XYZ file of C-alpha atoms in Angstrom:
557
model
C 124.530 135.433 123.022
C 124.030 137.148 119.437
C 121.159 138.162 117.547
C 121.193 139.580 113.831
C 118.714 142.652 114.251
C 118.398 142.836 110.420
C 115.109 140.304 111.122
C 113.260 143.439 112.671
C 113.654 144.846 108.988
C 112.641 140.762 107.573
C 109.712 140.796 109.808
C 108.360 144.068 108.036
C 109.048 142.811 104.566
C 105.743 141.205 104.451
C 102.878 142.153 102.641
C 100.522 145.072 103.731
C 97.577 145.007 101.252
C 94.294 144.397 103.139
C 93.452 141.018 102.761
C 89.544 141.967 101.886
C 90.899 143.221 98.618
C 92.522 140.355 97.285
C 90.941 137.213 95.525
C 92.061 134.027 97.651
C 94.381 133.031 95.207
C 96.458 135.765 95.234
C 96.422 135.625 98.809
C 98.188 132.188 98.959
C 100.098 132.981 96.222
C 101.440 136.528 98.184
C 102.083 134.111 101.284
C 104.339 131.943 99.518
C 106.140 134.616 97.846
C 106.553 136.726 101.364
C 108.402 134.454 102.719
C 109.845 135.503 106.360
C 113.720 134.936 107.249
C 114.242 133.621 110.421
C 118.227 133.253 109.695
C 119.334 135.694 112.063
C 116.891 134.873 114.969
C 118.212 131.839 116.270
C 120.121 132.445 119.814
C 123.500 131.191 120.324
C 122.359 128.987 123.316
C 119.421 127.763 121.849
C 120.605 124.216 121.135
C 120.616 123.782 125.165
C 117.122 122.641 125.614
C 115.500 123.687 128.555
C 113.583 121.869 131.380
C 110.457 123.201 130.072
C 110.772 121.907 126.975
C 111.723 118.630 127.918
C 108.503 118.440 130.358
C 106.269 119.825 127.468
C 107.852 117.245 124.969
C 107.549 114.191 127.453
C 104.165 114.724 128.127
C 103.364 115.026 124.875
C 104.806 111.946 123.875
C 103.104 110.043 126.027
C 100.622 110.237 122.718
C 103.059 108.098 120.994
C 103.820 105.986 124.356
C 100.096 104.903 123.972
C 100.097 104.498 119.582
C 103.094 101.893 120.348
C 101.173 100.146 123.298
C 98.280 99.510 121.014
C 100.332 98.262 118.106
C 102.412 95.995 120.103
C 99.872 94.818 122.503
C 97.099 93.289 119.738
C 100.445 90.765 118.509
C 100.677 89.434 121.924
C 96.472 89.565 122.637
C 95.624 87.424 119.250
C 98.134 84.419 120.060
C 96.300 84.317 123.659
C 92.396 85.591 123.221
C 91.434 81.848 122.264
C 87.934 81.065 122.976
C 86.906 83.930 125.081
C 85.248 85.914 122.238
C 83.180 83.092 121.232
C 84.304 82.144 117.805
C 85.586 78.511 117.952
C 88.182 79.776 114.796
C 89.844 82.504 116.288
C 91.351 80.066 119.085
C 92.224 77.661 116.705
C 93.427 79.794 113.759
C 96.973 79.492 115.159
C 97.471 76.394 114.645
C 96.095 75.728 110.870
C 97.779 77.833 107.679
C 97.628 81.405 107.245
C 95.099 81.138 104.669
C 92.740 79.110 106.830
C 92.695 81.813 109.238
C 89.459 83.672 109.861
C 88.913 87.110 108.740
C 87.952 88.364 112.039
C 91.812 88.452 112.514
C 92.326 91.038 109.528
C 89.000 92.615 111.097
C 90.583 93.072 114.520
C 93.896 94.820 113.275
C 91.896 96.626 110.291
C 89.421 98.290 112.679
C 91.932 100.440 114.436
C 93.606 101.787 111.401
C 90.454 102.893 109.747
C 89.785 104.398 112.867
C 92.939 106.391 113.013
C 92.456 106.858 109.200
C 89.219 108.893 110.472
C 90.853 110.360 113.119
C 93.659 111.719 111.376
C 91.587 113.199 108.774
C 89.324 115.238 111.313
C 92.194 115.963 113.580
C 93.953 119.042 111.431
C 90.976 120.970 111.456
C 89.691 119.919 114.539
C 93.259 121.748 115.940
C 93.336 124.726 113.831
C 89.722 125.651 115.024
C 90.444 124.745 118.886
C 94.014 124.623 119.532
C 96.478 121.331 119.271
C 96.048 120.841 123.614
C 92.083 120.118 123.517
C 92.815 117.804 120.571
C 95.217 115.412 122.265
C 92.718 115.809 125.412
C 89.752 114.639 123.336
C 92.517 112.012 121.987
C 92.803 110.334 126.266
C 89.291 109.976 126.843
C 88.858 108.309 123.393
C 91.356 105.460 124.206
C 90.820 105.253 127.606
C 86.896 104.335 126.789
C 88.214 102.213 124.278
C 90.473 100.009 126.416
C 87.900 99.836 129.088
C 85.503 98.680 125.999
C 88.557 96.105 124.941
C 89.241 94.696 128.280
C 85.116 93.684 129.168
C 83.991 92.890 125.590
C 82.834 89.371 124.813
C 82.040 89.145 121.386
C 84.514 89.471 118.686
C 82.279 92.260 117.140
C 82.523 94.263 120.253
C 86.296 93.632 120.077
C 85.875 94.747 116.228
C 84.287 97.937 117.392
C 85.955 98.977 120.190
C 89.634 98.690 118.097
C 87.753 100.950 115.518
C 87.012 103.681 118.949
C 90.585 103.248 119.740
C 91.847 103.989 116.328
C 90.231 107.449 116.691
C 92.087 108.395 119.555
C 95.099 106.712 117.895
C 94.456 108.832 114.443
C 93.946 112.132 116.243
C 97.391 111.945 118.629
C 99.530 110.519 115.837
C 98.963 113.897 113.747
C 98.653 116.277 116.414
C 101.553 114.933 118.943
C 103.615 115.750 116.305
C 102.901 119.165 115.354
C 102.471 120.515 118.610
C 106.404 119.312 119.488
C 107.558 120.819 115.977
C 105.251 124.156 117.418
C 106.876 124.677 120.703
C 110.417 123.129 120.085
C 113.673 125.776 118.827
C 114.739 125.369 115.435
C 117.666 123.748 115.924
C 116.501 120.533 117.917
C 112.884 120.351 116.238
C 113.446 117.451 114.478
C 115.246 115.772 117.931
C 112.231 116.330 119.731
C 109.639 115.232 117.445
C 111.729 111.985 116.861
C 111.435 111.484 120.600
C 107.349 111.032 120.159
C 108.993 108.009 117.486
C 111.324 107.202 120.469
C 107.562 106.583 122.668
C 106.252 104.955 120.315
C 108.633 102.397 120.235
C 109.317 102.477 123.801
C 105.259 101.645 123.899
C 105.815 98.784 121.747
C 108.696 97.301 124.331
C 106.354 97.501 126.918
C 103.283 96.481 125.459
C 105.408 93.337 124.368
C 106.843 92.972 128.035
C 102.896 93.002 129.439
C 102.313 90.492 126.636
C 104.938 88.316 127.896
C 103.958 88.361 131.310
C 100.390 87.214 130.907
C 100.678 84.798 128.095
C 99.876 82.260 130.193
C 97.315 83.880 132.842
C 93.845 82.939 132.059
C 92.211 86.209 130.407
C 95.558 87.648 130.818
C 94.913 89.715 127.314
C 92.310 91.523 129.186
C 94.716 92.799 130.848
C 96.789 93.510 127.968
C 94.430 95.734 126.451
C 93.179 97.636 129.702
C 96.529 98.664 131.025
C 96.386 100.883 128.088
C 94.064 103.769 130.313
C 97.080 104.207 132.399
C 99.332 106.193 130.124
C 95.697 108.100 128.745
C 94.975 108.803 132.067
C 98.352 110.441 133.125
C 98.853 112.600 130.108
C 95.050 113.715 129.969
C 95.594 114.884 133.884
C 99.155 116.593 132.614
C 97.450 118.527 129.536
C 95.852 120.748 132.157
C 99.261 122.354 133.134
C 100.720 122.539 129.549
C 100.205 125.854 127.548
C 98.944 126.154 123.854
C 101.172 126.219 120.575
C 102.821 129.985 119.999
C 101.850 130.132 116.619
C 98.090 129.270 117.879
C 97.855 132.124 120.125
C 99.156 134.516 117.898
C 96.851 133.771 115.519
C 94.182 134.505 118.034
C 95.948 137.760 118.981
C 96.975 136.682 122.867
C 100.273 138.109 122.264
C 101.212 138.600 125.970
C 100.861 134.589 126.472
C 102.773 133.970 123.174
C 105.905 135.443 125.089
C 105.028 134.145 128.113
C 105.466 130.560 126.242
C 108.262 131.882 124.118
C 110.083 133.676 127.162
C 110.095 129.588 128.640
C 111.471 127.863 125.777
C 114.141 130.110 125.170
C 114.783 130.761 128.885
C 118.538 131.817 128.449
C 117.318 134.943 126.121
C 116.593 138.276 127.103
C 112.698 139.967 126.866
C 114.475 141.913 123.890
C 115.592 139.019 122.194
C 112.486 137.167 122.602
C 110.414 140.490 121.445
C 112.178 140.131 118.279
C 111.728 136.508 118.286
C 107.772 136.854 118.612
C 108.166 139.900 115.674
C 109.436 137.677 113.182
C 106.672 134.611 114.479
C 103.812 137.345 114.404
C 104.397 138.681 111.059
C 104.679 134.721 109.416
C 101.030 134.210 111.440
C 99.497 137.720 110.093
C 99.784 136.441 106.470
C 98.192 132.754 107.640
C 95.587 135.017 109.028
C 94.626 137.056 106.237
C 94.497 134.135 104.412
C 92.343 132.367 106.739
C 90.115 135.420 106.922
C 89.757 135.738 103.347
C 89.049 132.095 102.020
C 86.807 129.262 103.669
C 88.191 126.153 105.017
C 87.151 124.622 100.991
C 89.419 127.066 99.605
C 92.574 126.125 102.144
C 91.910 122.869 100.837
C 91.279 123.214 97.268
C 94.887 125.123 97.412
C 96.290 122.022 98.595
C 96.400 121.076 95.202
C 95.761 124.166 93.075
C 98.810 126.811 94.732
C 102.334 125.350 93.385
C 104.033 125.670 96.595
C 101.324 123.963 99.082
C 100.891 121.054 96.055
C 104.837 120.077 96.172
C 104.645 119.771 100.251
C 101.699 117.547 100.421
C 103.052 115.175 97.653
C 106.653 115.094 99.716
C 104.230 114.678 102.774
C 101.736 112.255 102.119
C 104.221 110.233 99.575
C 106.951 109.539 102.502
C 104.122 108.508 104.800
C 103.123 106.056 102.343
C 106.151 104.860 102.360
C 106.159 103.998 106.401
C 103.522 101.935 105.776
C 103.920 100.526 102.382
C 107.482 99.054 103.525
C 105.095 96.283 105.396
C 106.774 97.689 108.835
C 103.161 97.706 110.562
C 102.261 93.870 109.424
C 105.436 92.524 111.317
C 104.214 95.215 114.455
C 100.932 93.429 114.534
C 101.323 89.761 113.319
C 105.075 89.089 114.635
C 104.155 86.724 117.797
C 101.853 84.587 115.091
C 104.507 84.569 112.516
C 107.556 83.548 114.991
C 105.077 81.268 116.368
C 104.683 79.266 112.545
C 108.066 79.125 111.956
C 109.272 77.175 115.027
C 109.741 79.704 117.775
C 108.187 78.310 121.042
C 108.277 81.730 122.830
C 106.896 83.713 120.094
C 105.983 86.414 122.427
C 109.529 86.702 123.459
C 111.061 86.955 119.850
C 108.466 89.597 119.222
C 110.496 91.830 122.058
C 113.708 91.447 120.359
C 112.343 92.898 117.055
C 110.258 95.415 119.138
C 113.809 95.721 121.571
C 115.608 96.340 118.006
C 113.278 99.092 116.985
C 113.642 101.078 120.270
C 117.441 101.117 120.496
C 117.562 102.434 116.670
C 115.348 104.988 117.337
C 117.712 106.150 119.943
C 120.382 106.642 117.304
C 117.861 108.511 114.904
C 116.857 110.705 117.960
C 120.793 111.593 118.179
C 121.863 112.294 114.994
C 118.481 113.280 112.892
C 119.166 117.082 113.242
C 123.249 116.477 113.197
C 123.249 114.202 109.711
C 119.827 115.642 108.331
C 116.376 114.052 107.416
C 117.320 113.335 103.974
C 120.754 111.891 104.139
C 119.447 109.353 107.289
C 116.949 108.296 104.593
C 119.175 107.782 101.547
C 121.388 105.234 103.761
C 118.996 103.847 105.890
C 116.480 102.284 103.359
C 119.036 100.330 101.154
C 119.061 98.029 104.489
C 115.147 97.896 104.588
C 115.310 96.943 101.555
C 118.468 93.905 101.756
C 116.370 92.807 105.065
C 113.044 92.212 103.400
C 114.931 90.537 100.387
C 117.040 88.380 102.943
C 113.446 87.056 104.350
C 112.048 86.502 100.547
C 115.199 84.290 100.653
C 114.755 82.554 103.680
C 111.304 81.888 103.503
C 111.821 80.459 100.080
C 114.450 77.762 101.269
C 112.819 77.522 104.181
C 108.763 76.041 102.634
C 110.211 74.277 99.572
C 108.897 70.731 101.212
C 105.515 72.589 101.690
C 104.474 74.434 99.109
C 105.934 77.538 99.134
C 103.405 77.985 102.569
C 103.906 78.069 106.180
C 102.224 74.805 107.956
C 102.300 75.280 111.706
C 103.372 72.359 113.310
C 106.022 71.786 110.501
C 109.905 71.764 111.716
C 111.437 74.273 110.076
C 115.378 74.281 109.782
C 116.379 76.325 113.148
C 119.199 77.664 110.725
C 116.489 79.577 108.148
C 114.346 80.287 111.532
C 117.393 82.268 112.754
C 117.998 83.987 109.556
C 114.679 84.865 109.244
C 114.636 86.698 112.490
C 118.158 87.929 111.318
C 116.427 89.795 108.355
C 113.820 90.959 110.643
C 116.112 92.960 112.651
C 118.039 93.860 110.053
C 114.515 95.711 108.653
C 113.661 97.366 111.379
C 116.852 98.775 112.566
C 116.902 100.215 109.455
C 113.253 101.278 109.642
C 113.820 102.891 112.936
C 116.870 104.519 112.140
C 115.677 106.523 108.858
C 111.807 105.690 107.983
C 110.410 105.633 111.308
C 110.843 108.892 112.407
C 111.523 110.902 109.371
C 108.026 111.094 107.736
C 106.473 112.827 111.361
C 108.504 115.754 111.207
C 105.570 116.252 107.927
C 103.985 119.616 110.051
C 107.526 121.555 109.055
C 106.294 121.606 105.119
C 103.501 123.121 105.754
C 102.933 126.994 105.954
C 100.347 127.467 109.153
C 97.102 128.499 107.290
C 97.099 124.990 105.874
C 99.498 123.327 108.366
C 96.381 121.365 110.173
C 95.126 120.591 106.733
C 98.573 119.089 105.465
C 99.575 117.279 108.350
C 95.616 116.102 108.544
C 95.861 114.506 104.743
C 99.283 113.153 105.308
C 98.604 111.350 108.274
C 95.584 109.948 106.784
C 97.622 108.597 103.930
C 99.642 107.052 106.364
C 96.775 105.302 107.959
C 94.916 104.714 104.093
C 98.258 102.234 103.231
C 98.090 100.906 107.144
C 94.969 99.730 106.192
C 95.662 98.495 103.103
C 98.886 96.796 104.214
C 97.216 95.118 107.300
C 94.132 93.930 106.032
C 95.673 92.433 102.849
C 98.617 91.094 104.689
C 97.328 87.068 105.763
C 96.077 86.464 102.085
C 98.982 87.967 100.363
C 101.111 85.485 101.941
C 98.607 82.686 101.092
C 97.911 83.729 97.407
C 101.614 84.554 96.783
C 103.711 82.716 99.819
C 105.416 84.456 102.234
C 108.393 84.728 100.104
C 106.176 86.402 97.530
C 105.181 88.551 99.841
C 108.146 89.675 101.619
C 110.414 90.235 97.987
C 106.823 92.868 97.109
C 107.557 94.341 100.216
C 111.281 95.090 99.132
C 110.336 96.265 95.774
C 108.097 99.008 97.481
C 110.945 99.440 99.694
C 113.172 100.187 96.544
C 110.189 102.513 95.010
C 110.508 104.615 98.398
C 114.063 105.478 98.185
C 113.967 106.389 94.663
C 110.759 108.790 95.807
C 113.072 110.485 98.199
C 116.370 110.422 96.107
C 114.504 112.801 93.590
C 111.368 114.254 95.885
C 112.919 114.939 99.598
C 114.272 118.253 100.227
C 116.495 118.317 103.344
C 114.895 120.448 105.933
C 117.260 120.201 109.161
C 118.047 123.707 110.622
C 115.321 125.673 108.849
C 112.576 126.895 110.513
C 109.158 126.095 109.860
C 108.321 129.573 107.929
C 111.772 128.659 105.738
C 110.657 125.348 104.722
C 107.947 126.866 102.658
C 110.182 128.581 100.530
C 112.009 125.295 99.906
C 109.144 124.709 97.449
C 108.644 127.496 95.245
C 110.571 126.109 92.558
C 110.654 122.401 92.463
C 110.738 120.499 94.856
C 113.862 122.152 96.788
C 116.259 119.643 96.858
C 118.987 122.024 96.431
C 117.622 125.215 97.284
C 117.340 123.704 100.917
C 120.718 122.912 101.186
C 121.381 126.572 99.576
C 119.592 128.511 102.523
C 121.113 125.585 105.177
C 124.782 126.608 103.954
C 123.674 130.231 104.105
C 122.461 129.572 107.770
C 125.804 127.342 108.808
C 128.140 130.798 107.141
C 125.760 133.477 109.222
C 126.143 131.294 112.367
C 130.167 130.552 111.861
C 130.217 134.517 111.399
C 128.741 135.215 114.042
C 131.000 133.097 116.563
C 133.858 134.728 114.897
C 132.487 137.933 115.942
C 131.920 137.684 119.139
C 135.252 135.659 119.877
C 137.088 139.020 118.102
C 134.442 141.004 120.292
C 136.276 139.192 123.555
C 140.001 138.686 122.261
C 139.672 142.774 122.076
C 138.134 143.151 125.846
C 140.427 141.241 127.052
């Protein structure tokens, strides 16, 4: 195993003024320009994960085990609530036109995403001022009081409102899940293990649609459906107590002796020398976040979202690629799949939901394999060209298919089984390309971040992700009925088309640099090529390196 001492002498090239006697923006604008090298502290074994990693990661995903759940679960719970939350229209909505539906079904999905568009506004700053573990705690009891809520409610307000409690917990662990992996994971594999949150979310989605399928026809079977969601909440709020806090957290704090303690564990095949010099380099990227955070307010951190150059270009890369996750319409077919599959001629519509939901797991597999080998940017350049031939394959096949009724889906029409089957065809099409490139890509958002206004970034970027949720799922049922689902689908494709041209010019690549390394990405531009400048100056130090040490052995030999 090598190690490049020359990062003892980056770790001291920081700067040493006293923070009391600078004016806040020269503090940020010192941090950016300080940047810390973390080229030559990467071990040669560190792309062997260890078990302690793994066990940190999988309980932490367990977070995006229970955001799947809820998505897929509410497709399968609106096709079989019928009467039982009063409303003669809810039970009956199924089987008149989309635009005849009621609006309690917009109200239903809507109430969880502005929830989570709460949560993940609060949830930054919530974990910068108590740590990211007490944060996905406060997540569990949050959804497990708001499945208990779903599961005895009788009213479809009550329904309305508990959704909304659920979305809180949902907001909170979708942006801190994330940034805890990206926190505790090595360089190398960071964007592996946050995809494998993506990976549980999906996986959440296969089983929610499984449960769905088994008590479709049990009476107040979606009772069911909702409450098994405490299960998962309750395991991983029982785990938390064993797992340790983020590094970078307690160095901030100044607990230096449990910062190696945590370090010593992830990178279990290094030596208490190496890992020394790994927490030097960490410390002295934390000691400018905390002269920054002890010489501005929390209104300053976030007024330089927009005001310091560097923090400005992150948060537009940020929250403009989670818009894009939602804008794509991906969430709509999550939520509404089992009703749509159901108008078009499918009698198990439950069933075909899994496939789609089946489709999305397996591709995240392959993103969770080759993210980190093939990088975030190029998996996005080739993957949404096929979200955006799927969507316009449906415009098509919708079209064809309603030409003898209006342009609108009728249930109880027969639709040709041939534009059915392309339809679905499309579908899967979509999101195998979703889940290859666009589902997992925008989460690894805590890496653009430096740490003083990491919790605030990843805070306003998952918000915008749950702002066009919202927007997406509660205009959704009349955009098909004022423009027709083919309408609707070919918009979806345009936005589709507006999202790869955002990342062709916006999207640095960031695979391989570690999280104090992105920053500098974005000191001039937005680092499209200066990231692959410092990646090809990481690949020649590493390729050196090898060749020394095989020399090194050749010669003992």
């Amino acid at each position: 195993m090598s190690w490049n001492f020359t990062a003892e002498k980056a770790a001291t090239q920081t700067t040493t003024r006293n923070a009391d006697q600078r004016n806040p923006r020269e503090t940020f604008d010192d941090a950016a320009a300080g940047e810390i090298s973390e080229y030559a502290v990467v071990a040669e074994g560190e792309e062997r994960t260890t078990w302690f990693v793994w066990l940190l990661v999988c309980c932490c995903t367990i977070s995006g085990l229970l955001f799947g759940y809820d998505t897929g679960v509410i497709s399968g719970a609106l096709v079989t609530i019928k009467g039982d939350l009063g409303p003669s229209q809810l039970s009956n909505g199924q089987k008149a036109r989309s635009s005849e539906r009621p609006l309690e079904f917009e109200f239903i999905t809507s109430a969880t995403t502005l929830g989570a568009l709460l949560g993940g506004l609060a949830a930054g700053a919530m974990s910068d001022w108590s740590g990211r573990r007490p944060v996905l705690g406060i997540a569990d009891l949050i959804f497990i009081g708001g499945a208990l809520g779903q599961a005895v409610c009788h009213t479809v307000w009550s329904m309305i409102g508990c959704r909304f409690l659920i979305g809180l917990g949902v907001g909170l662990a979708s942006c801190i899940a994330p940034l805890y992996i990206q926190e505790l994971s090595p360089t190398r594999l960071r964007g592996r293990m946050v995809v494998l949150n993506v990976v549980m979310i999906t996986l959440g989605q296969v089983i929610a649609y499984g449960i769905d399928a088994g008590f479709e026809n049990v009476n107040g079977g979606w009772r069911w459906m909702v409450g098994l969601g405490t299960v998962p909440a309750g395991l991983q709020l029982g785990l938390l107590i064993f797992l340790p806090e983020s590094p970078r957290i307690l160095i901030r704090r100044g607990n230096m002796e449990a910062a190696h303690k945590v370090l010593s564990r992830v990178y279990a095949a290094a030596t208490s020398e190496e890992v020394d010099l790994k927490l030097k380099v960490l410390h002295a990227a934390v000691r400018q976040s905390v002269e920054i955070a002890n010489s501005t307010t929390f209104f300053e951190r976030f007024g330089s979202m927009i005001s310091i150059p560097v923090n400005r270009r992150a948060l537009i890369v940020g929250c403009g690629m989670q818009a894009f996750q939602q804008l794509c319409g991906f969430n709509t077919l999550m939520y509404y799949s089992a009703s749509l599959f159901q108008e078009i001629g499918f009698n198990q519509p439950t069933a075909v939901g899994l496939i789609i939901s089946g489709t999305n797991f397996v591709f995240t597999l392959v993103a969770f394999k080759y993210i980190d080998m093939i990088g975030r940017r190029r998996i996005m350049m080739f993957s949404a060209p096929g979200m955006v031939f799927g969507l316009a394959l449906a415009a098509i096949a919708f079209h064809y298919m309603t030409r003898n009724t209006g342009g609108n889906l009728v249930a109880g029409t027969n639709y040709s089984q041939t534009w059915s089957a392309i339809v679905l065809l499309s579908m899967m099409i979509f999101v195998a390309s979703y889940a290859t490139g666009l589902g997992n890509v925008p989460w690894q958002q805590g890496e653009l971040f430096g740490l003083e206004v990491r919790g605030i970034g990843t805070s306003l970027s998952t918000a915008t992700n749950w702002a066009a949720n919202l927007l997406i799922n509660s205009t959704y049922l009349s955009l098909m009925a004022k423009i027709t689902p083919s309408g609707a689908f070919g918009f979806y494709a345009g936005l589709c088309l507006l999202g790869w041209l955002f990342c062709l010019f916006c999207f640095p690549e960031t695979a391989g640099l570690s999280l104090e390394e992105v920053q500098g990405v974005f000191k001039d531009g937005f680092g499209i090529q200066e990231s692959e400048r410092l990646r090809k100056v990481k690949r020649e130090i590493r390729e050196k390196e090898k060749a020394q040490e095989m020399q090194a052995t050749e010669g003992y030999q």
